[in-house]
XYZ file of C-alpha atoms in Angstrom:
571
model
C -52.254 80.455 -101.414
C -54.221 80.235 -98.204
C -56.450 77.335 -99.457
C -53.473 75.633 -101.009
C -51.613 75.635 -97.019
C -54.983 74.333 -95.846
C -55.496 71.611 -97.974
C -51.333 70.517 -97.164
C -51.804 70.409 -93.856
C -54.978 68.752 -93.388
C -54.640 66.237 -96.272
C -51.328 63.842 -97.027
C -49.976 65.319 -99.943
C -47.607 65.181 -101.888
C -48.934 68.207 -104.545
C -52.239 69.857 -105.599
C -53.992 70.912 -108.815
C -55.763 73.957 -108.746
C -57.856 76.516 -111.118
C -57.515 79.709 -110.718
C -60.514 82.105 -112.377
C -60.542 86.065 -112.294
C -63.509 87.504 -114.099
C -63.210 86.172 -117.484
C -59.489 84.319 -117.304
C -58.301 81.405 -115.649
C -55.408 79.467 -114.777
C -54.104 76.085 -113.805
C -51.923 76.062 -110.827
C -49.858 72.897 -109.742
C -48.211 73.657 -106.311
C -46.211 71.243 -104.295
C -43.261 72.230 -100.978
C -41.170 73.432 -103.241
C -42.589 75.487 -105.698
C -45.550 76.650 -107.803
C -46.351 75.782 -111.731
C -48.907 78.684 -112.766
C -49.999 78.172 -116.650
C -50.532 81.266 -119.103
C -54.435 82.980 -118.587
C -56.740 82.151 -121.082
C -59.764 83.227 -121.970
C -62.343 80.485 -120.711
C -65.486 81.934 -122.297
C -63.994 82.212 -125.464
C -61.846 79.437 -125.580
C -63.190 76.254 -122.879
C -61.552 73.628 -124.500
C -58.554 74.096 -122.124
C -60.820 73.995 -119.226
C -62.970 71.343 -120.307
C -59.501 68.934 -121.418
C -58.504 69.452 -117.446
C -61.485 68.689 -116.164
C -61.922 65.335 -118.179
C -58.116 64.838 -117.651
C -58.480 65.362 -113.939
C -61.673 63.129 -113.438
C -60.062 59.992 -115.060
C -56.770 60.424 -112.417
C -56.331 58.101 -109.517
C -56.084 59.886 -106.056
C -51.975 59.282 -106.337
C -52.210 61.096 -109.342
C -54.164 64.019 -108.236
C -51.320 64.767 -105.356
C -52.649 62.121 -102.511
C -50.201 60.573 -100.818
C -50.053 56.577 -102.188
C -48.600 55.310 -98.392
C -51.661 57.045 -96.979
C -55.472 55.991 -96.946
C -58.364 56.146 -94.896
C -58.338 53.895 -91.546
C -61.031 51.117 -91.764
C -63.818 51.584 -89.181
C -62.927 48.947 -86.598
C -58.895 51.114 -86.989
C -60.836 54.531 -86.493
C -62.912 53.353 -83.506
C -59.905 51.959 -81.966
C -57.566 54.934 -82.354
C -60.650 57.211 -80.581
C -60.683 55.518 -77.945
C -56.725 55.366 -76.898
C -57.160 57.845 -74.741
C -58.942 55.528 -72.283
C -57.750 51.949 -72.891
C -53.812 52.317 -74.033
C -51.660 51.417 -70.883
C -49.689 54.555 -71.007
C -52.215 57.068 -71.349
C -53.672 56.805 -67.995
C -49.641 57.385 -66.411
C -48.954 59.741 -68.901
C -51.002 63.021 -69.180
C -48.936 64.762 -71.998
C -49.665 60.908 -73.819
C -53.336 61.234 -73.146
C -53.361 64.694 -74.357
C -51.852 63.952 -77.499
C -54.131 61.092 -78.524
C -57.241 63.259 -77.177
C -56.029 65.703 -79.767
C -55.381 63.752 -82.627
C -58.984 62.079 -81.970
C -60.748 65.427 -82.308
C -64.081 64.829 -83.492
C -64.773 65.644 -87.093
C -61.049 65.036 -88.068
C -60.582 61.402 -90.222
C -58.229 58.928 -89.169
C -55.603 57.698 -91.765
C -53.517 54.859 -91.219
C -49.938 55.077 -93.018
C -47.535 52.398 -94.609
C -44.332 53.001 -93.823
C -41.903 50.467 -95.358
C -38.757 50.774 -93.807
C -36.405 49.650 -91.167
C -37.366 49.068 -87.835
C -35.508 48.534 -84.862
C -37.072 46.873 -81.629
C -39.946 48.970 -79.678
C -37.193 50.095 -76.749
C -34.055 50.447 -79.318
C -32.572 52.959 -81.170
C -31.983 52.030 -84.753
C -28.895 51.229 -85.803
C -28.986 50.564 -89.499
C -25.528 48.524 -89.407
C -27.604 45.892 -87.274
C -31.001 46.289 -88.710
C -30.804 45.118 -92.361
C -34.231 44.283 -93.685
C -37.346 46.185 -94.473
C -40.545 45.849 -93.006
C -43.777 47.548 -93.664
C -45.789 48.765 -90.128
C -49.379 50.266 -90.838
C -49.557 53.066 -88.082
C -52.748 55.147 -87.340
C -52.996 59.007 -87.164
C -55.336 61.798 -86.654
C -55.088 65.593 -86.265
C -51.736 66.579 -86.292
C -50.353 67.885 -83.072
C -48.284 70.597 -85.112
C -48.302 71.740 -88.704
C -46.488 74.414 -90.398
C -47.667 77.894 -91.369
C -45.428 78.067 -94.704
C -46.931 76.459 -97.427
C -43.446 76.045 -99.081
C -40.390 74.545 -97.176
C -39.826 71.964 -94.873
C -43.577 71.723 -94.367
C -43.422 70.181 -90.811
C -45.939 68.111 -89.335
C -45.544 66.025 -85.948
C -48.822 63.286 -85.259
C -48.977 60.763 -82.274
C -49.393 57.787 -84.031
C -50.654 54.074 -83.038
C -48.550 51.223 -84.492
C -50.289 48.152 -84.866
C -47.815 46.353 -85.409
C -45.746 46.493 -81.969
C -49.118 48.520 -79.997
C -47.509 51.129 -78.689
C -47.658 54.721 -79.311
C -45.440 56.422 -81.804
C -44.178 60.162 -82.203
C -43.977 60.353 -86.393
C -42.229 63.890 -87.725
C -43.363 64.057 -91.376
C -41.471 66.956 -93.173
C -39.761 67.402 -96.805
C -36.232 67.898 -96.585
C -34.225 69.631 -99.140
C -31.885 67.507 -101.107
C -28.531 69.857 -101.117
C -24.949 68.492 -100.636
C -24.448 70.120 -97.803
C -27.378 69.239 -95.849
C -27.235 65.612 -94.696
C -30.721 63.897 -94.006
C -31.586 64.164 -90.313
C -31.771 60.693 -90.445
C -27.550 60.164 -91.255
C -27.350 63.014 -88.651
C -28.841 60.257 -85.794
C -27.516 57.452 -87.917
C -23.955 59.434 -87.445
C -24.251 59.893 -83.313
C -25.435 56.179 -83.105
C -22.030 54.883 -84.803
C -19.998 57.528 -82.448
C -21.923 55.872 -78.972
C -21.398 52.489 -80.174
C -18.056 52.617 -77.550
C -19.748 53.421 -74.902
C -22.605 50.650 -76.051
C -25.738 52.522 -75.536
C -26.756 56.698 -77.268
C -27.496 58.897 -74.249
C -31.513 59.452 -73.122
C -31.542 62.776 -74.000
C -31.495 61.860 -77.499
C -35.142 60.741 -78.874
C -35.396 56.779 -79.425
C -35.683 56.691 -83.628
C -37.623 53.403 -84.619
C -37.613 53.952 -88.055
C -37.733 56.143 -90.612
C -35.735 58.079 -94.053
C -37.039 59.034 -96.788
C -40.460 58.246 -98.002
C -40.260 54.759 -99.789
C -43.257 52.889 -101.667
C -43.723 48.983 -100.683
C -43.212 46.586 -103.026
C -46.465 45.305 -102.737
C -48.022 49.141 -103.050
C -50.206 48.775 -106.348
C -52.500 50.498 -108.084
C -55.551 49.668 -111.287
C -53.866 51.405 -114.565
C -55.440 52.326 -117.096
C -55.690 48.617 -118.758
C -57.836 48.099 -115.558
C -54.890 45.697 -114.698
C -53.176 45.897 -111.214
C -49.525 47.356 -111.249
C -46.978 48.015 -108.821
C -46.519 52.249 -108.152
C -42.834 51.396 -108.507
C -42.900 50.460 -112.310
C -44.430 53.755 -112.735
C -43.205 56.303 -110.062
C -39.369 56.927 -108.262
C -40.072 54.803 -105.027
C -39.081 57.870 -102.763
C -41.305 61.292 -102.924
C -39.977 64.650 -103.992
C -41.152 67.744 -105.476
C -41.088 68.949 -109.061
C -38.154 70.751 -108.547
C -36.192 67.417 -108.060
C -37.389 65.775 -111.260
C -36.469 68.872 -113.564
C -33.641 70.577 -111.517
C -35.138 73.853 -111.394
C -34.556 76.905 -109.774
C -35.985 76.113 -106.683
C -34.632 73.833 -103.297
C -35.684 70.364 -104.530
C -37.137 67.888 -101.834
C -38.396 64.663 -100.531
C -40.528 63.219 -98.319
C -39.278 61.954 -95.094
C -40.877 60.718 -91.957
C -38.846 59.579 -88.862
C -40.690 57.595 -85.977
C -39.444 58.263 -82.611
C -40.527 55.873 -79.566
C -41.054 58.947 -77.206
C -44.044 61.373 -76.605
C -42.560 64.480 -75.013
C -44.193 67.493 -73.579
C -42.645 71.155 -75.339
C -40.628 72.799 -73.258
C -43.075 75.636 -72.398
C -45.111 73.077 -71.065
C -43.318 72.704 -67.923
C -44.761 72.087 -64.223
C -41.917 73.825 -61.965
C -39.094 75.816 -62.634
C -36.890 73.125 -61.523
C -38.097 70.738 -64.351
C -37.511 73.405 -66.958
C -33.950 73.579 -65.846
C -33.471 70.210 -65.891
C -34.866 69.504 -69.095
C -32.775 72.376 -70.505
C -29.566 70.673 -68.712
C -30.606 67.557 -70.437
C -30.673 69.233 -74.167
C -26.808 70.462 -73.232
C -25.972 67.094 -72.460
C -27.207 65.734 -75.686
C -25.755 68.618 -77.554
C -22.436 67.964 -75.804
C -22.700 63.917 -76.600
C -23.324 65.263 -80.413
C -20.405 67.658 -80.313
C -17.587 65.836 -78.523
C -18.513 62.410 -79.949
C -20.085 63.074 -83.302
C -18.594 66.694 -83.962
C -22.019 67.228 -84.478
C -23.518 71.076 -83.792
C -27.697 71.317 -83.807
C -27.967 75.153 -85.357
C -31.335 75.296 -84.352
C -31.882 76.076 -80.329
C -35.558 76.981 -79.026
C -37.992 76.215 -77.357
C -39.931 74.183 -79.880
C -36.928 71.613 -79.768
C -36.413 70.950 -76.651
C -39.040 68.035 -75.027
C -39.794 67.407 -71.934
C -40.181 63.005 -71.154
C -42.203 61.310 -68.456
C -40.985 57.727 -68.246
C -43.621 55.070 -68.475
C -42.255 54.111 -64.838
C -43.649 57.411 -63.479
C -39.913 58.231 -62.459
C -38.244 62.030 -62.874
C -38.980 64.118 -66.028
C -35.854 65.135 -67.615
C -35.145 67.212 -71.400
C -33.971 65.597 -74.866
C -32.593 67.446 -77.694
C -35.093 67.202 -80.684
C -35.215 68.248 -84.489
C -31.679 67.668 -85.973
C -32.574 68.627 -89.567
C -30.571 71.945 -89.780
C -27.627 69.978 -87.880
C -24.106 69.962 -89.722
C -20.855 67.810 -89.050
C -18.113 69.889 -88.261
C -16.175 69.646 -91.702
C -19.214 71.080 -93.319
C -20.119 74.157 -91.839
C -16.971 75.209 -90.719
C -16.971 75.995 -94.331
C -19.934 77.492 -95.132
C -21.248 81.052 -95.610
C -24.763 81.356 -95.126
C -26.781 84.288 -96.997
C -28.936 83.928 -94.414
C -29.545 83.181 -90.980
C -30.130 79.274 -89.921
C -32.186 78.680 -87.164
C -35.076 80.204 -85.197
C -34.708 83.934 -85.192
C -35.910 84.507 -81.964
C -32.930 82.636 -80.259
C -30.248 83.044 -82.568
C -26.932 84.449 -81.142
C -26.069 88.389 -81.649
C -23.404 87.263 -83.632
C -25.353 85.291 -86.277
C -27.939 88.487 -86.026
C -25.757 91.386 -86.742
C -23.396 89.165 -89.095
C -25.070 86.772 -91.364
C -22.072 85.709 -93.119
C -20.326 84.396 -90.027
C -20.377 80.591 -89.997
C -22.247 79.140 -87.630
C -20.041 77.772 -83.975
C -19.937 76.336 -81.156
C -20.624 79.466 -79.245
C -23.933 80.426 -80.974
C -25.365 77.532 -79.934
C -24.593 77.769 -76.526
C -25.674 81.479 -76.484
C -29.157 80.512 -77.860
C -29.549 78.191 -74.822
C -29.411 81.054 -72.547
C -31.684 83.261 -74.759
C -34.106 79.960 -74.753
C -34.177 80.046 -70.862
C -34.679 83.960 -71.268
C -37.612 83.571 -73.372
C -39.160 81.491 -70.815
C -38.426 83.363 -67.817
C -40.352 86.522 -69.536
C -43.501 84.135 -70.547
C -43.911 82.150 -67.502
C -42.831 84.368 -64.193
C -43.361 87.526 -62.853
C -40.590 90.134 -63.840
C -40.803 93.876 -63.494
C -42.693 94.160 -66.795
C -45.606 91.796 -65.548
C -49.172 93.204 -65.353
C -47.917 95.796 -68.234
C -49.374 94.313 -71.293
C -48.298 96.784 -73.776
C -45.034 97.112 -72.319
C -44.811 93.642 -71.478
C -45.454 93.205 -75.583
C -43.557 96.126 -76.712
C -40.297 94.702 -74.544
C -40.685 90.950 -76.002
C -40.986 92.275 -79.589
C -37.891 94.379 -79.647
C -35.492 91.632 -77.719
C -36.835 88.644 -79.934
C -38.718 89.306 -82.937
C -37.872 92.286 -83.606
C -36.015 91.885 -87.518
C -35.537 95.433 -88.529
C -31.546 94.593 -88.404
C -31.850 92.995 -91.477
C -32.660 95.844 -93.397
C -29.409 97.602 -92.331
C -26.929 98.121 -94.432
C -23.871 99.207 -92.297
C -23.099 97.589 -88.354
C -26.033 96.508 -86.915
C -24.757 95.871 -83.779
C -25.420 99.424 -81.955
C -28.978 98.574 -83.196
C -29.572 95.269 -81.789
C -31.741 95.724 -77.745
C -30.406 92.121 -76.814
C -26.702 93.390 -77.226
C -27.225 96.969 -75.914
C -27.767 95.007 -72.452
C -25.835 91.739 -72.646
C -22.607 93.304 -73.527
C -22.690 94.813 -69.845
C -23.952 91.670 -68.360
C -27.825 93.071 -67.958
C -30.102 90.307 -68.177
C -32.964 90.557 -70.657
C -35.294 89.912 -67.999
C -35.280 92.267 -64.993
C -36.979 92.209 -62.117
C -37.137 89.074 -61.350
C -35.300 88.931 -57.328
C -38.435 91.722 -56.044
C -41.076 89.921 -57.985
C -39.693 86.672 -55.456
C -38.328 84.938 -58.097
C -34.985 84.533 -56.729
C -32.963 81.709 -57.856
C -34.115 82.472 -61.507
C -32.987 86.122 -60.862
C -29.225 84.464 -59.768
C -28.942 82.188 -63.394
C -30.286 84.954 -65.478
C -27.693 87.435 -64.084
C -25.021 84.280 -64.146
C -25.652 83.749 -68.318
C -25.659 87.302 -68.149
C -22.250 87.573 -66.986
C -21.160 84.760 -69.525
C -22.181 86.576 -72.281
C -20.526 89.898 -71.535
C -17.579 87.478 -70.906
C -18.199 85.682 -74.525
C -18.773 88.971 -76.287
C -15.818 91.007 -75.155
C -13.623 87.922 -75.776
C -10.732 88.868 -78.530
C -12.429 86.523 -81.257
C -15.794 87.689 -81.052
C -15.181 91.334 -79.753
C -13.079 92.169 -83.325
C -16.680 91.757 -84.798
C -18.197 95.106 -82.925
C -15.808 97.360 -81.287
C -13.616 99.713 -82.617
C -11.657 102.022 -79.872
C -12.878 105.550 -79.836
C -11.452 107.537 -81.983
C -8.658 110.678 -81.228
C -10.572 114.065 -82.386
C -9.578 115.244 -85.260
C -8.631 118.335 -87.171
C -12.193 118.372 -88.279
C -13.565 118.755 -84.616
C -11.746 122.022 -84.297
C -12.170 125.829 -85.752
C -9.329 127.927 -87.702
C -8.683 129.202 -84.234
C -7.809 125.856 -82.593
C -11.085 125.971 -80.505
C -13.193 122.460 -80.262
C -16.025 122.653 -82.664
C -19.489 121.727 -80.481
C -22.009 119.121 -81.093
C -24.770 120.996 -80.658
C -25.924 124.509 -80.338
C -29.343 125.980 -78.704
C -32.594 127.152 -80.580
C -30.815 130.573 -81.083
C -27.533 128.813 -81.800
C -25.954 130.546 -79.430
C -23.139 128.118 -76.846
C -20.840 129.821 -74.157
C -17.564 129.176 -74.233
C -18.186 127.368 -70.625
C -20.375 125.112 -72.552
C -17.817 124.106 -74.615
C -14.844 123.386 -72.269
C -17.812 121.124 -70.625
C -18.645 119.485 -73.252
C -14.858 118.868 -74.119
C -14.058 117.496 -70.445
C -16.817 115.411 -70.654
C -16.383 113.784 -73.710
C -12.735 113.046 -72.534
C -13.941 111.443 -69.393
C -16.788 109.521 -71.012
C -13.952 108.044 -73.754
C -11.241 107.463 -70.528
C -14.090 105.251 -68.823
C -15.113 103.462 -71.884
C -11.411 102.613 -72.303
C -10.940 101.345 -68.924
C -14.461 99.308 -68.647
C -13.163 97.638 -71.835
C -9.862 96.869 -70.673
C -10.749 95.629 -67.426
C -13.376 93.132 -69.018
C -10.820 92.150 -71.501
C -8.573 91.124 -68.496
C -11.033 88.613 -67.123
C -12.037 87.335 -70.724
C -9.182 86.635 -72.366
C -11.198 83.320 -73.901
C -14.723 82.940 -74.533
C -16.846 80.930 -71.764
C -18.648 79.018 -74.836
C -16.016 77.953 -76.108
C -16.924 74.304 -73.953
C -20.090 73.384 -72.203
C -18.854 73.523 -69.420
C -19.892 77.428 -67.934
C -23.381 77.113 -68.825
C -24.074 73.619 -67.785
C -22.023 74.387 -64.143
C -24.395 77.655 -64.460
C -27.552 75.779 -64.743
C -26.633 72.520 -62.680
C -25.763 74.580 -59.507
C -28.822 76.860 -59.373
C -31.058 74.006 -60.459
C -30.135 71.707 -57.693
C -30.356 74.616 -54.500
C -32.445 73.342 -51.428
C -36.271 73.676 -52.276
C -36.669 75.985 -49.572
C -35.335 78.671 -51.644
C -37.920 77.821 -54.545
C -40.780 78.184 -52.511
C -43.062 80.881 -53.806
C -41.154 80.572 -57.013
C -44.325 79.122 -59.295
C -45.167 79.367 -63.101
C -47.821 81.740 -63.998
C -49.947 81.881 -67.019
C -48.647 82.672 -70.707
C -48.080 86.670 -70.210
C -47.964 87.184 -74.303
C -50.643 85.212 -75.484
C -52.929 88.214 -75.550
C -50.378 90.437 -76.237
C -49.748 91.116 -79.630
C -48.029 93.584 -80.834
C -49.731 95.836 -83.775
């Protein structure tokens, strides 16, 4: 279904008709985000009329009704021109060089330019939308290119994220275009902003780490949207069609996750996260995400579920003052009431940056405390791209090391406690970072917050509540680890199978010691972690804020290096 992800991510679609033909059979295949209608093989040499009805069928469809998206067309000339040039005449782009980027992307030669009616309400160019104040719809026609991101997954969410030009206002729009899946339990992303905007209205502004949404919900046809029927008379879509966009799935209440269109406009265009300039600027921006994840979770009992890199942006105000973070893609975010109560069969989230927990027990619910966890292993993730650590200038190492701490999904396929199993836990548990080497490599004050989270997450891990999930005391020996004679049965025994009775009383001493020490290293971290330190924000914002705002003497020499895994793959 290569051609079929292809054709969704460079078109504006809503579904596609395809044929399928092997040898002497052939089959019609209607795929949309949600799931795939494959007819019965026939015969097409024998029997063409099948064939032959589709084609006809197919040539006498409008472009809505071959899958094109209705809200979407082809820019006019003088539109296309004018979106090119952006890059060299829009106020912002000469201030702003993740801005000019963008638009330089989307502008790629070769790639059309579509402009896109979206009817829907819209708040004021420099205000958040608040749909208790805004009441009325308006349609805006914005312009887009190449998307700066699509998705790999041809079914799903289907993300795509386009710097857009809205005539309307003429300014420069972020638009996420995605289907969300229509479940009682998962609130629009939209209600999710729509929800923190009624919990700031105290304090009479929502914080600036939060994206600026202009408009947006679900995909909805104007009223004046028509189309030439069959009659050859003009009718509106909405006498003929649902005015909001969804998948098959919806309309017949299959098997599959039904879903719908949706595209949110945000005022901002942000830099990723990995796009950083200093060190200092990635902590701030990551400080910034907490604070917008705190403002969610105190005010809004809001929790994100979904911590990476990809969603946290970096801003450059207009004004050319400091860059600072925002908190981005709230679509997997829950209210409090609702996930407290859910069991998921499956992880939520990136996998890469989900907490131990959530790794080794799927059916936890998702807290508090993996979210705050998934910061750190964010900043982690960083660190080992983007500075020198002791695995630097290793490649297969360097590759091997990343793969096993992030990617690395083999726990799933467990079926008893994964936990012994899992690299990340094997070092956090003692308070190892993930990344070593960082203080002799002169990276200093990235070495002191890694080994800081570090210490948190031992801290977190052998708290009561979370350490009832992994570790059960060592067991007294039992009548099975001893002979008819009373004497301690060995572990082992050489090639010959031959063990001195030395060996044994060893082996017996030392396993007595080794169980002794485990017994006191656990007892003495239970002492100091009595609660969790993610149970609040607080420990790992005070743990980012302090190192992030040392004297810049002590950063000197400390500079971002080229992407160390993007030639290392691991085969």
């Amino acid at each position: 279904m290569q051609y079929a992800r292809e054709c969704f991510n460079h078109q504006h679609r809503l579904f596609l008709f395809m044929i399928s033909i092997d040898g002497r059979l052939a089959r019609f295949i209607r795929a949309d985000r949600s799931e795939h209608l494959i007819s019965a093989a026939f015969d097409y040499l024998r029997n063409p009329t099948p064939l032959w009805c589709f084609i006809y069928a197919f040539s006498k469809m409008q472009a809505w009704q071959r899958g094109h998206d209705p809200t979407a067309s082809l820019a006019t000339i003088a539109e296309a021109d004018l979106f090119r040039n952006l890059s060299r005449i829009h106020p912002e782009a000469g201030q702003n060089a993740a801005l000019r980027q963008r638009l330089e992307h989307a502008a790629t030669p070769g790639c059309p330019i579509y402009a896109l009616n979206i009817y829907a309400k819209w708040s004021h160019p420099d205000e958040f939308l608040d749909t208790d104040v805004i009441t009325s719809y308006t349609v805006h026609r914005l312009l887009v290119g190449r998307p700066a991101y699509t998705s790999n997954i041809l079914g799903g969410k289907g993300t795509k994220g386009f710097v857009a030009y809205d005539l309307a206002d003429r300014v420069a729009v972020w638009i996420k275009d995605s289907w969300r899946p229509v479940l009682a339990h998962a609130p629009p992303e939209f209600e999710i902003y729509q929800t923190i905007v009624s919990a700031s209205r105290p304090a009479g502004h929502i914080d600036r780490c939060f994206l600026t949404l202009r408009a947006g919900a679900d995909v909805d046809y104007p009223p004046d949207l028509r189309f030439t029927g069959d009659t050859g008379e003009s009718q509106s879509l909405r006498a003929v069609s649902l005015s909001w966009q969804s998948t098959l799935a919806l309309k017949q209440s299959a098997g599959h996750t039904p879903r719908r269109h949706c595209r949110l406009v945000f005022k901002e265009v942000c830099r990723t996260l990995e796009e950083f300039r200093t060190p200092q600027e990635l902590l701030v921006s990551m400080v910034g995400a907490l604070k917008a994840h705190y403002v969610a979770w105190e005010s809004a009992h809001i929790l994100h579920r979904d911590i990476s890199p990809s969603n946290i942006l970096i801003y450059d105000p207009p004004d050319g003052g400091c860059s600072y973070g925002k908190l981005a893609d709230w679509d997997l975010a829950r209210p409090k009431d609702i996930f407290t109560q859910e069991r998921q069969p499956a992880h939520c989230g990136t996998w890469q940056f989900l907490s131990i927990a959530l790794q080794c027990e799927p059916s936890k619910p998702h807290e508090l405390s993996d979210d705050l966890e998934s910061f750190s292993h964010t900043l982690s993730w960083c660190i080992y791209k983007y500075f020198k650590h002791s695995h630097s200038g290793e490649p297969e190492l360097l590759a091997d090391f990343a793969y096993s701490l992030f990617d690395s999904s083999d726990l799933l396929g467990l079926s008893g406690s994964r936990w012994s199993f899992s690299s990340k836990f094997s070092q956090l548990r003692h308070g190892v970072p993930l990344v070593r080497g960082l203080e002799e490599a002169g990276n200093g004050p990235l070495a002191s917050l890694t080994f800081e989270l570090a210490k948190l997450c031992s801290r977190h891990y052998h708290s009561p509540t979370v350490r009832r999930l992994w570790y059960d005391d060592p067991p007294p020996p039992s009548d099975e680890d001893e002979d008819e004679a009373g004497n301690h049965k060995p572990d082992y025994e050489d090639e010959f199978g031959r063990i001195t009775p030395a060996d044994i009383a060893t082996l017996v001493q030392n396993r007595k010691e080794e169980r002794a020490s485990k017994r006191e290293e656990y007892e003495a971290i239970l002492k100091r972690s009595r609660d969790s330190p993610f149970r609040t924000h607080v420990s790992l914002v005070n743990a980012f804020r302090r190192i992030a705002r040392i004297d810049d003497e002590y950063w000197l020499g400390v500079e971002k290096i080229a992407d160390q895994l993007s030639t290392n793959v691991r085969r």
